[in-house]
């Protein structure tokens, strides 16, 4: 089968960073689906793993999480899927990735994709939807409906992949007040279209801007990038017993800034459940089923913004370049081999 | 009235660190109780505030939280208490402290003390009971009864004041497995008497000792002291999506150690609600009412271990010395002026 391999540790400008290659089709293990990949999307974790030297978490040089495709074989013990199913999922960082014609995924972390979407539109969703869902409903424990009327969520970099899904899910399922951050006119407009009640400019100080729309501060913050830069502002803005979820890897935050208000700091690592094979691992498949229902009923839409035909080394290099520029709005998807 | 003042910034050995003095009896404000103090207990926060230079959080040189006494006057708007009530409470760090004959406390954070206890026995409880309760049930959200069968809580320094209350409350109200840490025979025996199923020695590496009784690691950790020292072990022992609550002020922990398992880090600052006058501030009074019921029904007992007659400068110096030695088991209480 065709596959795109990476050489970990190289800059994206280096033409050796991606290579088109041929690999053996993998054989499904217990509870595995073998999926013919139709579309993949790229996320910051891809560029992070590619840049990380000398090896990937899985040991494989084929990376990529976030896929949509067709089930073409199933392993022993698979009970939830059958051949021909169209599925979407984020997979596990400790297994070879989805940048290949055929790919294995544990059925517990996959779901049938929304029927109303193309493969490309579906591939944009799983990793960011899972991250947003686990952040909002597992970390923040936002109550559904009117019970969240007293909550205000600040979504950093809200036009990005996770931000776009967090805004949509929170807007549809809760009554929390939603404040996004963005810098450009275009990203601000996108964040509002995704559900933000207000968008503030993260190039300026956030304190006054946020207090203008949320005088008592915010109860919950999602920080997906530049956490080091904004942490002190976040600490000041958070309400007593508030919560912050961090998605990047800050190195200089002072956690004592959270002590006076008993604020809690949460990580959201979408791979925690599959990597540690937790007993509640199938929660992720169920979340993706719920998201599919929300999409098919018209309440949530795909965050696909840019589609590139052809999953190959050249196009993946382009995709990583776009992602590393930090200006991506919504999601970028590659389709077909 | 008599009061004991401190000179912030001095070592406990310095005789000027505490002084017996005379002060005006304070006048109750809206929702305040004026309490004639019968007994007080000392906590690590007292020694921390005393050593902190140049001033206390309240601006007053009378410190001390954790008190039991009699209501002798009430302010406008007090609806829950009447003259003669015996109350116990931890108060607010931003108001003058309880090391004085008369003391003001907001009625929302006070409760009638357990009827079965003396003032000294009651004064041992409030600050540690609130800290333990908020940690177990607000931070960890331990479910009551059998729903917590899959939880394992590691209680650091479990013979201390907070540890003793956390073990008792968790043992009585949940079915979580409880592992305490202690170093001496005497503290280990005390922790077991408070409810620990197992006690491990925190002078040695915790990993093997804890894994012996909890092969899958622990779901929740309370770290009340030496968090810097044990943090990496805690990160290794915590289960995926586990929780750690920190009570001291570590300066060198690497929070990225918690990322791979999406572990959350919680602070428990007992003064967050009263200092920020949160809308749910009365939760603390309700917790103390629940604790009083548990005590009066015989399910929880006082953690009083040492009682010193006479609230004065000399005895408070002794009390702070004992506390700073770090070997205190249970609680130390001073009674009467």
XYZ file of C-alpha atoms in Angstrom:
674
model
C 0.000 0.000 0.000
C 0.987 3.639 -0.372
C 2.082 5.475 2.758
C 3.724 8.769 3.596
C 6.654 8.460 5.988
C 8.339 11.239 7.967
C 11.904 11.692 9.121
C 11.495 12.888 12.712
C 13.586 15.841 13.785
C 13.595 17.684 10.440
C 12.236 21.138 9.704
C 9.256 21.190 7.357
C 11.361 23.083 4.774
C 13.630 20.050 4.448
C 12.402 17.989 1.446
C 13.426 14.804 3.281
C 10.888 15.555 6.027
C 8.227 13.593 4.116
C 8.659 10.660 1.728
C 6.213 8.700 -0.410
C 6.772 5.030 0.281
C 5.259 1.549 0.027
C 4.296 -0.528 3.056
C 2.635 -3.852 3.794
C -1.079 -3.687 4.547
C -1.430 -4.262 8.313
C -3.439 -7.144 9.754
C -6.229 -6.369 12.236
C -5.672 -7.532 15.791
C -8.259 -8.141 18.471
C -11.013 -5.454 18.257
C -9.276 -3.727 15.317
C -10.877 -2.296 12.230
C -8.845 -2.191 9.011
C -9.856 1.072 7.370
C -9.282 2.127 3.761
C -8.337 5.765 4.295
C -10.320 8.277 2.227
C -9.413 11.523 3.981
C -7.142 12.692 6.789
C -6.723 15.976 8.600
C -3.660 17.477 10.233
C -3.364 18.794 13.772
C -0.649 20.490 15.853
C 0.216 17.091 17.349
C 1.376 15.974 13.857
C 3.885 18.778 13.501
C 5.015 18.315 17.093
C 5.681 14.600 16.600
C 7.389 15.218 13.249
C 9.750 17.768 14.739
C 10.459 15.604 17.780
C 13.747 13.761 17.420
C 14.769 10.991 17.103
C 11.604 8.887 17.078
C 7.841 8.978 17.190
C 5.787 7.730 20.172
C 4.719 4.669 18.170
C 8.141 3.917 16.764
C 6.601 4.067 13.263
C 7.584 6.720 10.748
C 4.008 6.869 9.465
C 2.180 9.454 11.537
C -1.210 11.143 11.267
C -4.314 11.078 13.430
C -7.773 12.088 12.316
C -9.160 9.960 9.557
C -12.292 9.018 7.666
C -12.598 5.890 5.565
C -14.270 2.565 4.905
C -14.028 -0.601 7.013
C -12.553 -3.306 4.754
C -11.623 -5.957 7.332
C -12.281 -6.581 11.026
C -10.355 -8.363 13.755
C -11.522 -10.994 16.197
C -13.905 -9.609 18.789
C -15.138 -6.639 16.783
C -18.815 -6.300 17.635
C -19.774 -2.777 16.766
C -18.864 -2.437 13.065
C -19.182 -4.338 9.835
C -17.515 -4.289 6.414
C -18.415 -1.251 4.362
C -19.079 1.044 7.329
C -17.881 4.592 6.879
C -16.000 5.509 10.031
C -14.145 8.466 11.510
C -11.726 8.573 14.451
C -8.570 10.094 15.945
C -6.804 6.824 16.737
C -3.887 6.348 19.108
C -0.530 8.098 19.098
C 1.164 4.866 20.094
C 0.167 3.063 16.888
C 1.278 3.712 13.297
C -0.632 6.685 11.856
C -3.315 7.202 9.238
C -1.148 8.749 6.516
C -1.436 5.466 4.593
C -3.878 3.719 2.301
C -4.913 1.242 4.983
C -4.936 1.827 8.707
C -5.818 -0.017 11.926
C -7.960 1.430 14.695
C -9.486 -0.068 17.843
C -13.262 -0.150 17.366
C -13.835 1.369 20.809
C -12.438 4.734 19.738
C -14.117 4.890 16.290
C -17.665 5.703 15.191
C -19.753 5.730 12.038
C -19.214 9.119 10.462
C -22.025 11.640 9.982
C -24.151 10.490 7.028
C -24.581 14.032 5.796
C -20.855 14.620 5.339
C -18.285 13.713 2.705
C -15.166 11.851 3.835
C -13.250 15.146 3.722
C -15.844 16.950 5.821
C -15.871 14.093 8.337
C -12.084 13.776 8.584
C -11.904 17.375 9.826
C -13.739 16.515 13.028
C -12.694 13.643 15.281
C -9.536 14.785 17.082
C -10.784 18.314 17.728
C -14.298 17.153 18.622
C -12.929 14.671 21.169
C -10.558 17.262 22.603
C -13.296 19.875 22.892
C -15.818 17.422 24.330
C -13.458 15.986 26.949
C -12.428 19.518 27.915
C -15.942 20.928 28.223
C -17.756 17.966 29.704
C -15.103 15.881 31.484
C -12.649 18.540 32.677
C -14.961 21.532 33.133
C -18.018 19.353 33.748
C -20.173 22.006 32.141
C -23.793 21.120 32.803
C -26.087 20.857 29.815
C -28.792 23.378 29.061
C -29.857 26.021 31.532
C -27.762 24.633 34.364
C -24.710 26.261 32.805
C -26.209 29.767 32.784
C -23.717 30.903 35.421
C -20.663 29.715 33.469
C -18.466 31.808 31.190
C -15.927 30.007 29.022
C -12.937 31.753 27.478
C -11.744 29.876 24.383
C -8.212 30.845 23.390
C -7.294 30.802 19.684
C -10.950 30.176 19.095
C -10.818 30.060 15.283
C -8.493 27.056 15.388
C -9.598 23.453 15.134
C -10.285 22.797 18.814
C -11.668 26.283 19.380
C -14.127 25.893 16.531
C -15.478 22.638 17.925
C -15.507 23.847 21.536
C -17.548 26.900 20.559
C -20.023 24.861 18.546
C -20.511 22.142 21.167
C -20.783 24.587 24.057
C -23.194 26.808 22.122
C -25.481 23.939 21.173
C -25.412 21.908 24.392
C -25.036 24.525 27.124
C -26.057 28.063 28.007
C -22.590 29.164 29.030
C -21.431 32.585 27.856
C -18.687 32.032 25.269
C -15.781 34.419 24.737
C -13.341 33.590 21.973
C -9.931 35.078 21.299
C -8.658 35.841 17.788
C -6.444 38.420 16.176
C -7.537 38.887 12.575
C -10.877 40.083 11.232
C -11.300 36.825 9.337
C -10.659 34.565 12.341
C -12.876 36.689 14.557
C -15.752 36.372 12.073
C -15.222 32.598 11.892
C -15.242 32.277 15.696
C -18.523 34.179 15.860
C -19.990 31.907 13.193
C -18.943 28.937 15.348
C -20.863 30.258 18.349
C -18.769 32.815 20.232
C -20.921 35.468 21.895
C -17.910 37.793 21.980
C -14.448 37.711 20.449
C -11.534 39.588 22.022
C -8.143 40.352 20.465
C -5.333 38.236 21.916
C -2.674 40.592 20.540
C -3.692 43.114 23.209
C -4.088 42.609 26.942
C -7.092 40.380 27.583
C -7.996 41.680 31.048
C -9.969 44.808 30.192
C -11.486 43.325 27.045
C -12.801 40.281 28.887
C -13.977 42.220 31.936
C -16.008 44.433 29.638
C -18.207 41.485 28.659
C -17.697 39.374 31.807
C -17.300 41.723 34.791
C -16.952 38.803 37.248
C -14.308 37.071 35.151
C -14.613 33.657 33.578
C -15.253 30.263 35.134
C -13.414 28.147 32.559
C -10.569 28.651 30.095
C -9.318 26.516 27.203
C -5.746 27.456 26.317
C -4.646 25.756 23.138
C -1.557 27.796 22.307
C 0.755 30.455 23.781
C -0.226 29.405 27.299
C 3.117 30.685 28.611
C 2.307 34.118 27.219
C -1.235 34.432 28.541
C -1.095 32.408 31.775
C -0.925 35.343 34.194
C -3.846 37.028 32.468
C -5.805 33.793 32.637
C -5.030 33.485 36.362
C -6.304 37.007 36.921
C -9.457 36.472 34.836
C -10.483 33.159 36.379
C -13.236 33.180 38.998
C -12.784 31.486 42.387
C -12.679 27.692 41.947
C -12.474 28.172 38.171
C -10.821 25.720 35.776
C -8.215 25.987 33.047
C -7.444 23.292 30.473
C -4.096 23.452 28.699
C -3.532 21.862 25.294
C 0.017 22.962 24.489
C 3.191 22.390 26.533
C 3.997 25.545 28.500
C 7.284 25.544 30.368
C 7.251 28.744 32.385
C 3.849 28.994 34.028
C 3.750 29.691 37.759
C 1.044 27.447 39.147
C 1.083 29.302 42.462
C -0.825 32.062 40.649
C -3.836 29.716 40.766
C -3.677 28.980 44.489
C -5.470 31.968 46.026
C -8.649 31.237 44.105
C -8.362 27.423 44.300
C -8.338 27.276 40.499
C -7.685 23.829 39.017
C -5.407 23.115 36.084
C -6.444 20.378 33.671
C -4.674 18.694 30.811
C -6.599 17.349 27.894
C -4.630 14.745 26.037
C -6.941 13.046 23.562
C -4.710 9.972 23.534
C -4.833 9.314 27.287
C -7.697 6.824 27.000
C -6.416 4.751 24.044
C -2.745 4.829 25.082
C -3.491 3.684 28.625
C -6.295 1.385 27.467
C -8.492 2.754 30.218
C -11.561 0.794 31.202
C -13.704 3.646 29.861
C -11.877 3.843 26.529
C -15.089 3.285 24.567
C -16.259 6.683 25.823
C -14.435 8.132 22.830
C -16.412 6.074 20.316
C -19.609 7.203 22.017
C -18.589 10.866 21.875
C -17.984 10.551 18.136
C -21.410 8.933 17.748
C -22.981 11.870 19.610
C -21.094 14.337 17.430
C -22.287 12.514 14.301
C -25.876 12.859 15.510
C -25.409 16.576 16.192
C -23.960 17.035 12.707
C -26.682 15.031 10.957
C -29.376 16.998 12.766
C -27.830 20.251 11.558
C -26.796 21.525 15.004
C -23.041 21.260 14.425
C -21.193 21.636 11.156
C -17.873 20.494 9.836
C -14.943 22.808 10.476
C -13.344 21.921 7.128
C -11.927 25.074 5.535
C -9.314 23.864 3.084
C -9.196 20.629 1.093
C -6.185 19.355 -0.821
C -6.616 16.443 -3.239
C -3.975 13.759 -2.864
C -2.497 12.277 0.303
C 1.203 12.334 -0.532
C 4.514 13.692 0.729
C 4.324 16.999 -1.147
C 0.814 17.809 0.036
C 1.503 16.763 3.633
C 4.520 19.065 3.637
C 2.288 21.901 2.506
C -0.270 21.023 5.160
C 2.348 21.017 7.929
C 3.689 24.342 6.673
C 0.246 25.905 6.874
C -0.273 24.496 10.353
C 3.090 25.719 11.605
C 2.295 29.228 10.391
C -0.265 29.353 13.221
C -2.816 31.188 11.085
C -5.013 28.238 10.114
C -8.736 28.800 10.520
C -10.833 25.686 10.989
C -9.317 22.523 9.534
C -7.226 21.445 6.576
C -7.948 18.031 5.032
C -6.188 15.847 2.458
C -8.170 13.359 0.390
C -7.408 10.234 -1.658
C -4.239 8.433 -2.691
C -10.115 42.566 75.435
C -7.032 40.386 75.586
C -5.410 39.485 72.271
C -2.163 37.923 71.127
C -0.374 39.881 68.401
C 2.433 38.709 66.154
C 5.322 40.512 64.550
C 5.320 39.171 60.984
C 8.656 38.138 59.568
C 10.207 36.862 62.785
C 11.409 33.353 63.560
C 9.458 31.555 66.258
C 12.570 31.542 68.481
C 12.448 35.332 68.636
C 10.579 36.304 71.826
C 9.150 39.330 70.014
C 7.326 37.013 67.580
C 4.268 36.974 69.888
C 3.042 39.614 72.313
C 0.170 39.716 74.796
C -1.779 42.907 74.187
C -5.108 44.673 74.767
C -7.507 45.545 71.935
C -10.953 47.037 71.546
C -13.789 44.543 71.220
C -14.851 44.596 67.550
C -18.392 45.519 66.480
C -20.345 43.030 64.312
C -21.045 44.127 60.749
C -23.752 42.843 58.447
C -24.143 39.046 58.897
C -21.379 38.939 61.535
C -21.358 36.966 64.741
C -19.340 38.308 67.674
C -17.896 35.198 69.296
C -16.367 34.918 72.763
C -13.424 32.647 72.005
C -13.117 29.562 74.189
C -10.581 27.525 72.221
C -8.424 27.898 69.128
C -6.245 25.525 67.161
C -3.131 26.209 65.112
C -2.510 25.203 61.498
C 0.399 25.498 59.054
C -1.243 28.611 57.601
C -0.646 30.360 60.958
C 3.085 29.768 60.907
C 3.232 30.679 57.230
C 1.477 34.010 57.784
C 3.576 34.750 60.876
C 6.824 34.183 59.005
C 5.642 36.165 55.999
C 7.063 39.666 56.025
C 6.164 42.492 56.297
C 2.416 42.142 56.801
C -0.456 39.707 57.151
C -3.178 39.280 54.479
C -5.687 41.059 56.717
C -3.356 43.859 57.734
C -4.026 42.935 61.375
C -1.310 41.600 63.665
C -3.831 39.314 65.349
C -3.837 36.062 63.426
C -5.353 32.630 64.030
C -8.035 30.630 62.277
C -9.951 27.731 63.754
C -12.028 28.647 66.718
C -14.803 27.490 68.984
C -16.750 29.820 71.220
C -20.055 31.388 72.210
C -22.098 33.903 70.207
C -22.403 37.030 72.365
C -23.655 39.547 69.794
C -24.981 39.460 66.238
C -24.940 41.924 63.377
C -27.778 43.133 61.193
C -29.045 40.456 58.851
C -27.894 37.460 60.886
C -30.602 34.850 60.460
C -29.034 31.540 61.322
C -27.682 32.014 64.853
C -28.750 33.447 68.159
C -27.038 34.599 71.340
C -25.572 31.780 73.391
C -25.009 29.437 70.426
C -21.792 27.452 70.618
C -20.141 27.784 67.208
C -17.014 26.589 65.431
C -15.440 27.884 62.228
C -12.226 28.620 60.312
C -12.997 32.240 59.425
C -11.341 34.325 56.763
C -7.665 35.069 56.307
C -8.509 38.612 55.244
C -10.033 39.515 58.598
C -8.355 39.870 62.005
C -7.786 36.441 63.557
C -9.216 34.473 66.445
C -6.272 34.745 68.817
C -8.312 37.197 70.876
C -11.047 37.143 73.522
C -13.691 38.290 71.071
C -13.791 37.635 67.338
C -16.000 38.383 64.337
C -17.043 35.782 61.791
C -19.529 35.851 58.913
C -22.442 33.581 59.851
C -22.327 31.877 56.444
C -19.019 30.182 57.219
C -19.803 29.163 60.805
C -21.898 26.366 62.282
C -23.132 25.172 65.653
C -20.398 22.943 67.032
C -20.918 19.248 67.755
C -22.933 18.941 70.982
C -20.903 15.974 72.112
C -17.606 17.875 72.103
C -15.895 20.305 74.451
C -14.797 23.660 73.042
C -11.238 22.308 72.788
C -12.338 19.179 70.951
C -14.442 21.270 68.556
C -11.761 23.880 67.887
C -9.518 21.141 66.497
C -11.837 20.499 63.578
C -13.100 23.303 61.335
C -10.160 24.316 59.118
C -8.990 20.763 58.495
C -12.519 19.425 58.061
C -13.316 22.107 55.464
C -10.034 21.511 53.665
C -10.538 17.762 53.597
C -14.194 18.018 52.562
C -13.571 20.494 49.737
C -10.675 18.365 48.525
C -12.538 15.041 48.580
C -15.957 16.151 47.433
C -15.427 19.357 45.439
C -12.008 18.781 43.861
C -11.957 14.995 43.557
C -15.760 14.741 43.391
C -15.561 11.400 45.146
C -18.981 9.803 44.929
C -20.587 8.693 48.182
C -21.012 5.066 49.152
C -20.436 2.253 46.728
C -20.029 4.517 43.708
C -16.477 5.224 44.843
C -15.428 1.561 44.902
C -13.112 2.145 41.929
C -11.281 5.035 43.563
C -8.003 4.898 45.471
C -6.928 7.977 47.402
C -3.351 8.561 48.526
C -3.245 10.889 51.536
C 0.196 12.399 52.067
C 1.313 13.151 55.629
C -1.822 11.382 56.680
C -1.351 11.711 60.447
C -1.457 15.513 60.182
C -4.539 17.610 60.724
C -5.913 17.543 57.177
C -4.861 13.940 56.626
C -6.651 12.820 59.763
C -9.900 14.451 58.680
C -9.596 13.334 55.049
C -9.133 9.725 56.138
C -12.088 9.842 58.508
C -14.466 11.547 56.073
C -13.494 9.349 53.140
C -13.714 6.197 55.247
C -17.168 7.044 56.576
C -18.775 8.523 53.463
C -17.149 6.605 50.589
C -15.835 3.188 49.693
C -12.578 4.453 48.223
C -9.408 2.577 49.116
C -7.341 4.836 51.382
C -3.548 4.822 51.478
C -1.865 7.124 53.958
C 1.771 8.110 54.170
C 3.636 8.474 57.480
C 7.157 7.905 58.722
C 7.009 7.033 62.405
C 5.342 4.088 64.067
C 3.198 6.433 66.134
C 1.931 8.451 63.160
C 1.293 5.303 61.152
C -0.828 3.856 63.953
C -2.766 7.132 64.230
C -3.421 7.216 60.475
C -4.786 3.669 60.619
C -7.009 4.608 63.531
C -8.327 7.493 61.402
C -9.333 5.140 58.581
C -6.329 4.385 56.369
C -6.512 0.904 54.863
C -2.750 0.976 54.337
C 0.037 3.273 55.452
C 3.285 3.566 53.478
C 6.549 5.157 54.578
C 7.211 8.507 52.889
C 10.892 8.401 53.855
C 11.390 5.683 51.211
C 10.332 5.680 47.576
C 6.550 5.494 47.388
C 6.260 3.776 43.998
C 6.791 0.143 44.957
C 5.070 0.471 48.308
C 1.932 1.952 46.764
C 1.887 -0.426 43.803
C 1.974 -3.316 46.216
C -1.456 -2.371 47.570
C -2.744 -0.540 44.471
C -1.311 -2.240 41.357
C -3.159 0.160 39.006
C -1.954 3.225 40.851
C -4.151 5.770 42.584
C -6.952 7.944 41.257
C -6.567 10.839 43.684
C -3.770 12.332 45.780
C -3.801 14.898 48.585
C -0.367 16.432 49.006
C -0.212 18.571 52.104
C 3.542 18.966 52.477
C 6.818 18.284 50.646
C 4.999 18.332 47.318
C 8.211 19.379 45.557
C 9.906 16.266 46.903
C 7.218 13.741 45.993
C 5.684 15.283 42.852
C 7.381 12.997 40.320
C 6.376 9.924 42.298
C 2.819 11.204 42.487
C 2.791 11.783 38.704
C 3.937 8.205 38.163
C 1.430 6.739 40.615
C -1.612 8.621 39.335
C -4.017 6.775 37.060
C -5.110 8.237 33.711
C -7.357 11.271 34.285
C -6.467 11.179 37.996
C -6.459 14.221 40.279
C -3.974 15.755 42.678
C -4.765 18.440 45.249
C -1.891 20.482 46.624
C -2.044 22.213 50.000
C 1.463 23.613 50.335
C 3.314 25.956 47.956
C 5.683 23.929 45.772
C 7.984 25.931 43.545
C 9.743 23.340 41.409
C 7.083 20.933 40.174
C 7.026 20.167 36.459
C 3.370 20.166 35.480
C 4.188 18.608 32.105
C 4.659 15.344 34.028
C 0.861 15.277 34.343
C 0.087 15.809 30.661
C 0.390 12.298 29.218
C -2.285 10.938 31.536
C -4.475 14.085 31.473
C -4.110 14.365 35.237
C -5.587 17.516 36.777
C -3.950 19.618 39.459
C -6.189 21.198 42.077
C -5.548 23.728 44.771
C -7.538 23.704 47.951
C -7.440 27.034 49.675
C -10.000 27.004 52.456
C -10.223 30.803 52.345
C -11.159 31.078 48.663
C -14.888 31.233 49.359
C -14.877 33.768 52.239
C -12.120 35.961 50.782
C -13.825 36.227 47.404
C -17.293 36.310 48.962
C -18.435 33.751 46.432
C -22.136 33.304 45.882
C -21.847 29.801 47.369
C -19.924 30.942 50.441
C -22.524 29.439 52.778
C -21.430 26.009 51.553
C -18.765 26.162 54.247
C -21.275 26.632 57.039
C -23.238 23.675 55.687
C -20.136 21.486 55.581
C -19.435 22.274 59.231
C -23.057 21.396 60.076
C -22.635 18.046 58.306
C -19.375 17.402 60.151
C -21.070 18.214 63.464
C -23.767 15.635 62.686
C -21.147 13.017 61.805
C -19.343 13.717 65.075
C -22.480 13.649 67.197
C -23.532 10.349 65.647
C -20.159 8.849 66.542
C -18.968 8.349 62.959
C -16.185 10.945 63.093
C -14.127 11.944 66.101
C -12.138 14.974 67.079
C -8.510 14.981 66.021
C -7.439 16.839 69.173
C -4.197 15.363 70.473
C -2.670 18.043 72.633
C -4.371 20.717 74.712
C -2.629 23.684 76.301
C -4.514 25.788 78.851
C -4.204 29.520 78.261
C -4.369 31.458 74.996
C -1.394 33.765 75.383
C 1.865 34.718 73.693
C 4.001 32.124 75.442
C 1.678 29.232 74.669
C 1.147 30.319 71.056
C 4.909 30.424 70.597
C 5.103 26.866 71.904
C 2.272 25.822 69.581
C 3.960 27.340 66.521
C 7.229 25.643 67.498
C 5.529 22.261 67.638
C 3.844 22.874 64.293
C 7.051 23.975 62.611
C 8.771 20.791 63.781
C 6.548 18.973 61.262
C 5.989 16.049 63.605
C 2.585 17.017 64.963
C 0.021 14.226 64.979
C -3.602 15.318 64.862
C -4.251 18.784 66.282
C -2.984 21.073 69.012
C -5.492 23.321 70.750
C -5.210 26.241 73.183
C -8.059 27.039 75.559
C -9.198 30.048 77.600
C -7.776 33.483 78.331
